[in-house]
Coordinates of N, CA, C and O in Angstrom, one line a residue:
X1 N -5.5 -5.4 -6.9 CA -5.3 -4.9 -5.6 C -5.0 -3.4 -5.7 O -4.2 -3.0 -6.5
X2 N -5.7 -2.7 -4.8 CA -5.4 -1.3 -4.7 C -4.3 -1.0 -3.7 O -4.4 -1.5 -2.6
X3 N -3.3 -0.2 -4.1 CA -2.2 0.1 -3.2 C -2.1 1.6 -3.1 O -2.6 2.3 -3.9
X4 N -1.3 2.0 -2.1 CA -1.1 3.4 -1.9 C 0.3 3.6 -1.4 O 0.9 2.7 -0.7
X5 N 0.9 4.8 -1.7 CA 2.2 5.1 -1.2 C 2.2 6.4 -0.4 O 1.2 7.0 -0.2
X6 N 3.4 6.7 0.2 CA 3.5 7.9 1.0 C 3.0 9.2 0.3 O 2.3 10.0 0.9
X7 N 3.4 9.4 -0.9 CA 3.1 10.6 -1.7 C 1.5 10.7 -1.8 O 1.0 11.8 -1.6
X8 N 0.9 9.6 -2.2 CA -0.6 9.6 -2.4 C -1.3 9.9 -1.0 O -2.3 10.6 -1.0
X9 N -0.8 9.4 0.1 CA -1.4 9.7 1.4 C -1.2 11.2 1.7 O -2.2 11.8 2.1
X10 N -0.1 11.7 1.4 CA 0.1 13.2 1.6 C -0.8 14.0 0.8 O -1.4 15.0 1.3
X11 N -1.0 13.6 -0.5 CA -1.9 14.4 -1.4 C -3.4 14.3 -0.9 O -4.1 15.3 -1.0
X12 N -3.8 13.2 -0.4 CA -5.2 13.0 -0.1 C -5.6 13.4 1.3 O -6.7 13.7 1.6
X13 N -4.6 13.6 2.2 CA -4.9 13.9 3.6 C -4.2 15.2 4.1 O -4.6 15.7 5.1
X14 N -3.3 15.7 3.3 CA -2.5 16.9 3.8 C -1.6 16.6 5.0 O -1.2 17.5 5.7
X15 N -1.4 15.3 5.3 CA -0.4 14.9 6.3 C 1.0 15.3 5.9 O 1.3 15.3 4.7
X16 N 1.9 15.5 6.8 CA 3.3 15.7 6.5 C 4.0 14.5 6.0 O 3.4 13.4 6.1
X17 N 5.1 14.7 5.4 CA 5.9 13.5 4.8 C 6.2 12.5 5.9 O 6.1 11.3 5.7
X18 N 6.6 13.0 7.1 CA 7.0 12.1 8.2 C 5.8 11.3 8.7 O 5.9 10.1 9.0
X19 N 4.6 11.9 8.8 CA 3.4 11.2 9.2 C 3.0 10.2 8.2 O 2.6 9.0 8.5
X20 N 3.0 10.6 6.9 CA 2.6 9.6 5.9 C 3.6 8.4 5.8 O 3.2 7.3 5.6
X21 N 4.9 8.7 6.0 CA 5.8 7.6 6.1 C 5.6 6.7 7.2 O 5.7 5.4 7.1
X22 N 5.2 7.2 8.3 CA 4.9 6.4 9.5 C 3.7 5.5 9.3 O 3.6 4.3 9.7
X23 N 2.7 6.0 8.6 CA 1.5 5.3 8.2 C 1.9 4.1 7.3 O 1.4 3.0 7.6
X24 N 2.7 4.3 6.4 CA 3.2 3.2 5.5 C 3.9 2.2 6.3 O 3.7 1.0 6.1
X25 N 4.8 2.6 7.2 CA 5.6 1.7 8.0 C 4.7 0.8 8.9 O 4.9 -0.4 9.0
X26 N 3.7 1.5 9.5 CA 2.8 0.7 10.4 C 1.9 -0.2 9.6 O 1.6 -1.3 10.0
X27 N 1.5 0.2 8.4 CA 0.7 -0.7 7.5 C 1.5 -1.9 7.1 O 1.0 -3.1 7.1
X28 N 2.8 -1.7 6.8 CA 3.7 -2.8 6.5 C 3.9 -3.8 7.7 O 3.8 -5.0 7.5
X29 N 3.9 -3.3 8.9 CA 4.0 -4.1 10.1 C 2.8 -4.9 10.2 O 2.9 -6.1 10.6
X30 N 1.6 -4.4 10.0 CA 0.4 -5.1 10.1 C 0.4 -6.2 9.0 O 0.0 -7.4 9.4
X31 N 0.8 -5.9 7.8 CA 0.8 -7.0 6.8 C 1.8 -8.1 7.2 O 1.5 -9.3 6.9
X32 N 2.9 -7.8 7.7 CA 3.9 -8.8 8.2 C 3.3 -9.7 9.3 O 3.4 -10.9 9.3
X33 N 2.6 -9.0 10.2 CA 1.9 -9.8 11.3 C 0.8 -10.7 10.7 O 0.6 -11.8 11.3
X34 N 0.2 -10.3 9.7 CA -0.8 -11.2 9.0 C -0.2 -12.3 8.2 O -1.0 -13.0 7.5
X35 N 1.1 -12.4 8.1 CA 1.7 -13.4 7.4 C 2.3 -13.1 6.0 O 2.7 -14.0 5.3
X36 N 2.2 -11.8 5.6 CA 2.7 -11.4 4.3 C 4.1 -10.9 4.5 O 4.4 -9.7 4.5
X37 N 5.1 -11.8 4.6 CA 6.5 -11.4 4.8 C 7.1 -10.6 3.7 O 8.1 -10.0 3.9
X38 N 6.5 -10.6 2.6 CA 6.9 -9.8 1.4 C 7.0 -8.3 1.9 O 7.9 -7.6 1.4
X39 N 6.2 -7.9 2.8 CA 6.2 -6.5 3.2 C 7.2 -6.1 4.2 O 7.4 -5.0 4.6
X40 N 8.1 -7.1 4.6 CA 9.2 -6.8 5.5 C 10.4 -6.1 4.7 O 11.3 -5.7 5.3
X41 N 10.2 -6.0 3.4 CA 11.3 -5.4 2.5 C 11.3 -3.9 2.8 O 10.3 -3.2 2.7
X42 N 12.5 -3.4 3.2 CA 12.7 -2.0 3.4 C 12.4 -1.1 2.2 O 12.0 0.1 2.3
X43 N 12.7 -1.6 1.0 CA 12.5 -0.8 -0.2 C 11.1 -0.7 -0.7 O 10.8 0.1 -1.6
X44 N 10.2 -1.6 -0.2 CA 8.8 -1.6 -0.7 C 8.1 -0.4 -0.1 O 8.1 -0.2 1.2
X45 N 7.6 0.5 -0.9 CA 6.9 1.7 -0.4 C 5.4 1.8 -0.7 O 4.9 2.8 -0.6
X46 N 4.8 0.7 -1.1 CA 3.4 0.6 -1.3 C 2.7 -0.4 -0.4 O 3.3 -1.4 -0.2
X47 N 1.6 0.0 0.1 CA 0.8 -0.9 0.9 C -0.6 -1.0 0.5 O -1.1 -0.1 -0.2
X48 N -1.4 -2.0 0.8 CA -2.8 -2.1 0.4 C -3.6 -0.9 1.0 O -3.4 -0.6 2.2
X49 N -4.4 -0.3 0.2 CA -5.1 0.9 0.6 C -6.2 0.5 1.7 O -6.5 1.3 2.6
X50 N -6.7 -0.7 1.6 CA -7.7 -1.1 2.6 C -7.1 -1.1 4.0 O -7.8 -0.9 5.0
X51 N -5.8 -1.5 4.2 CA -5.2 -1.5 5.5 C -5.0 -0.1 6.0 O -5.3 0.2 7.2
X52 N -4.6 0.8 5.1 CA -4.5 2.2 5.5 C -5.9 2.8 5.9 O -6.0 3.5 6.9
X53 N -6.9 2.5 5.1 CA -8.2 3.0 5.4 C -8.7 2.5 6.8 O -9.3 3.3 7.5
X54 N -8.4 1.3 7.1 CA -8.8 0.8 8.5 C -8.0 1.5 9.6 O -8.6 1.8 10.6
X55 N -6.8 1.7 9.3 CA -5.9 2.4 10.3 C -6.4 3.8 10.6 O -6.5 4.3 11.7
X56 N -6.7 4.5 9.5 CA -7.1 5.9 9.6 C -8.6 6.2 9.8 O -9.0 7.3 10.1
X57 N -9.4 5.1 9.5 CA -10.8 5.3 9.5 C -11.3 6.4 8.6 O -12.1 7.2 8.9
X58 N -10.6 6.3 7.4 CA -10.9 7.3 6.3 C -11.1 6.4 5.0 O -10.7 5.3 5.0
X59 N -11.5 7.1 4.0 CA -11.7 6.4 2.7 C -10.7 7.0 1.7 O -11.1 8.0 1.0
X60 N -9.5 6.5 1.6 CA -8.5 7.0 0.6 C -8.6 6.1 -0.6 O -9.1 5.0 -0.6
X61 N -8.1 6.7 -1.7 CA -8.1 6.0 -3.0 C -6.6 5.7 -3.3 O -5.8 6.5 -3.2
X62 N -6.4 4.5 -3.8 CA -5.0 4.1 -4.2 C -5.0 3.8 -5.7 O -6.0 3.9 -6.4
X63 N -3.8 3.3 -6.1 CA -3.6 2.9 -7.5 C -4.0 1.5 -7.7 O -3.8 0.7 -6.7
X64 N -4.5 1.1 -8.8 CA -5.0 -0.3 -9.0 C -4.0 -1.1 -9.9 O -3.5 -0.6 -10.9
X65 N -3.6 -2.3 -9.4 CA -2.9 -3.2 -10.3 C -1.4 -3.1 -10.2 O -0.7 -3.9 -10.9
X66 N -0.8 -2.3 -9.4 CA 0.7 -2.2 -9.4 C 1.2 -2.2 -8.0 O 0.6 -1.5 -7.1
X67 N 2.3 -2.8 -7.8 CA 3.1 -2.7 -6.6 C 4.5 -2.3 -7.1 O 5.2 -3.1 -7.6
X68 N 4.8 -1.0 -7.0 CA 6.1 -0.6 -7.6 C 5.9 -0.7 -9.1 O 5.0 -0.1 -9.7
X69 N 6.8 -1.4 -9.8 CA 6.7 -1.6 -11.2 C 6.1 -3.0 -11.6 O 6.1 -3.3 -12.8
X70 N 5.6 -3.7 -10.6 CA 5.2 -5.1 -10.9 C 3.6 -5.1 -10.9 O 3.0 -4.7 -10.0
X71 N 3.1 -5.7 -12.0 CA 1.7 -5.8 -12.2 C 1.2 -7.0 -11.3 O 1.8 -8.0 -11.2
X72 N 0.1 -6.7 -10.6 CA -0.4 -7.7 -9.7 C -1.6 -8.5 -10.2 O -2.0 -9.5 -9.7
X73 N -2.2 -8.0 -11.3 CA -3.4 -8.7 -11.9 C -2.9 -9.8 -12.8 O -2.1 -9.6 -13.7
X74 N -3.4 -11.0 -12.6 CA -3.0 -12.2 -13.4 C -3.5 -12.0 -14.8 O -2.8 -12.4 -15.7
X75 N -4.7 -11.5 -15.0 CA -5.3 -11.4 -16.3 C -4.4 -10.5 -17.2 O -4.3 -10.7 -18.4
X76 N -3.8 -9.5 -16.6 CA -3.0 -8.6 -17.4 C -1.7 -9.2 -18.0 O -1.1 -8.8 -18.9
X77 N -1.3 -10.4 -17.4 CA -0.1 -11.1 -17.8 C -0.5 -12.2 -18.8 O 0.4 -13.0 -19.1
X78 N -1.7 -12.3 -19.1 CA -2.2 -13.3 -20.1 C -2.5 -14.6 -19.5 O -2.8 -15.6 -20.2
X79 N -2.6 -14.7 -18.2 CA -3.0 -16.0 -17.5 C -4.5 -16.0 -17.3 O -5.0 -15.0 -16.7
X80 N -5.1 -17.0 -17.7 CA -6.6 -17.1 -17.5 C -6.9 -17.7 -16.1 O -6.2 -18.5 -15.6
X81 N -7.9 -17.1 -15.5 CA -8.3 -17.6 -14.1 C -9.2 -18.8 -14.2 O -10.0 -19.1 -15.0

């Protein structure tokens, strides 16, 4: 899963810190509405890049395989699909 945080949004779009933070907050609200209650966590600062891309109608690039310090790829943890 590709994710993005406020700093990466700022670097790729030149938006201010407050605007980038609002984008992350709104993306988290969308994810919670879609049933992903994990994103209701105040301390979580990464959101799926595809949600941000839909919101902004832009093509941003995010980091692959991590949400914070947690790997999201099952293969990387030695579990076979």
